[in-house]
Short mmCIF file of C-alpha atoms in Angstrom, two decimals:
data_model
loop_
_atom_site.label_atom_id
_atom_site.label_comp_id
_atom_site.label_asym_id
_atom_site.label_seq_id
_atom_site.Cartn_x
_atom_site.Cartn_y
_atom_site.Cartn_z
CA MET A 1 118.22 101.71 109.78
CA GLU A 2 118.83 98.73 107.35
CA GLY A 3 114.90 97.64 108.04
CA ASP A 4 113.84 101.25 107.13
CA VAL A 5 115.64 100.82 103.95
CA ALA A 6 114.47 97.50 103.01
CA GLN A 7 111.17 98.66 103.80
CA LEU A 8 111.40 101.49 101.43
CA LEU A 9 112.89 99.80 98.74
CA ASP A 10 109.82 97.09 99.13
CA PHE A 11 107.62 100.19 99.24
CA ASN A 12 109.18 101.44 95.83
CA LYS A 13 108.92 98.31 94.28
CA GLY A 14 105.34 97.64 95.02
CA VAL A 15 104.67 101.44 93.93
CA SER A 16 106.53 100.81 90.27
CA LEU A 17 104.56 97.45 90.19
CA ALA A 18 101.04 99.02 90.58
CA VAL A 19 101.85 101.97 88.15
CA ALA A 20 103.13 99.59 85.44
CA ASN A 21 100.06 97.60 85.96
CA LEU A 22 97.97 100.89 85.81
CA TRP A 23 99.69 101.86 82.79
CA MET A 24 99.23 98.55 81.10
CA VAL A 25 95.35 98.71 81.83
CA PHE A 26 95.14 102.45 80.63
CA LYS A 27 96.97 101.73 77.51
CA HIS A 28 94.55 98.84 76.61
CA LYS A 29 91.48 101.01 77.52
CA VAL A 30 92.92 103.92 75.51
CA ARG A 31 93.35 101.84 72.37
CA ALA A 32 89.82 100.51 72.80
CA GLY A 33 88.74 103.98 73.00
CA GLN A 34 87.28 103.56 76.43
CA ILE A 35 89.23 106.19 78.02
CA ASN A 36 89.72 109.67 76.63
CA ASN A 37 93.07 111.87 77.55
CA VAL A 38 91.34 114.03 79.93
CA GLN A 39 90.28 111.02 81.99
CA LEU A 40 93.77 109.47 81.55
CA LEU A 41 95.57 112.46 82.90
CA GLY A 42 93.41 112.69 85.84
CA CYS A 43 94.00 109.12 86.75
CA LEU A 44 97.64 109.45 86.33
CA ASP A 45 97.53 112.70 88.69
CA TYR A 46 95.68 110.83 91.29
CA VAL A 47 98.17 107.98 91.15
CA LEU A 48 101.16 110.11 91.40
CA TRP A 49 99.56 112.23 94.30
CA GLN A 50 98.64 109.05 96.20
CA THR A 51 102.08 107.66 95.79
CA SER A 52 103.53 111.00 97.07
CA LYS A 53 101.56 111.02 100.08
CA ASP A 54 102.19 107.33 100.89
CA GLY A 55 105.95 107.97 100.42
CA GLN A 56 106.22 110.76 102.91
CA ARG A 57 105.49 108.06 105.70
CA PHE A 58 109.08 107.23 104.95
CA SER A 59 110.74 110.58 105.17
#
């Protein structure tokens, strides 16, 4: 049980870091005009979908 909780916390920390890193890249590209809002929403939607899909392994 404790191993599962530790694994879940590690997984959540990894996802949080990945999302934070992606967000930094997106903000930079949006400011530079390289990504428009539709692309940004599409990418965030994909990230959230991947995250929720991966998260189901632990439930």
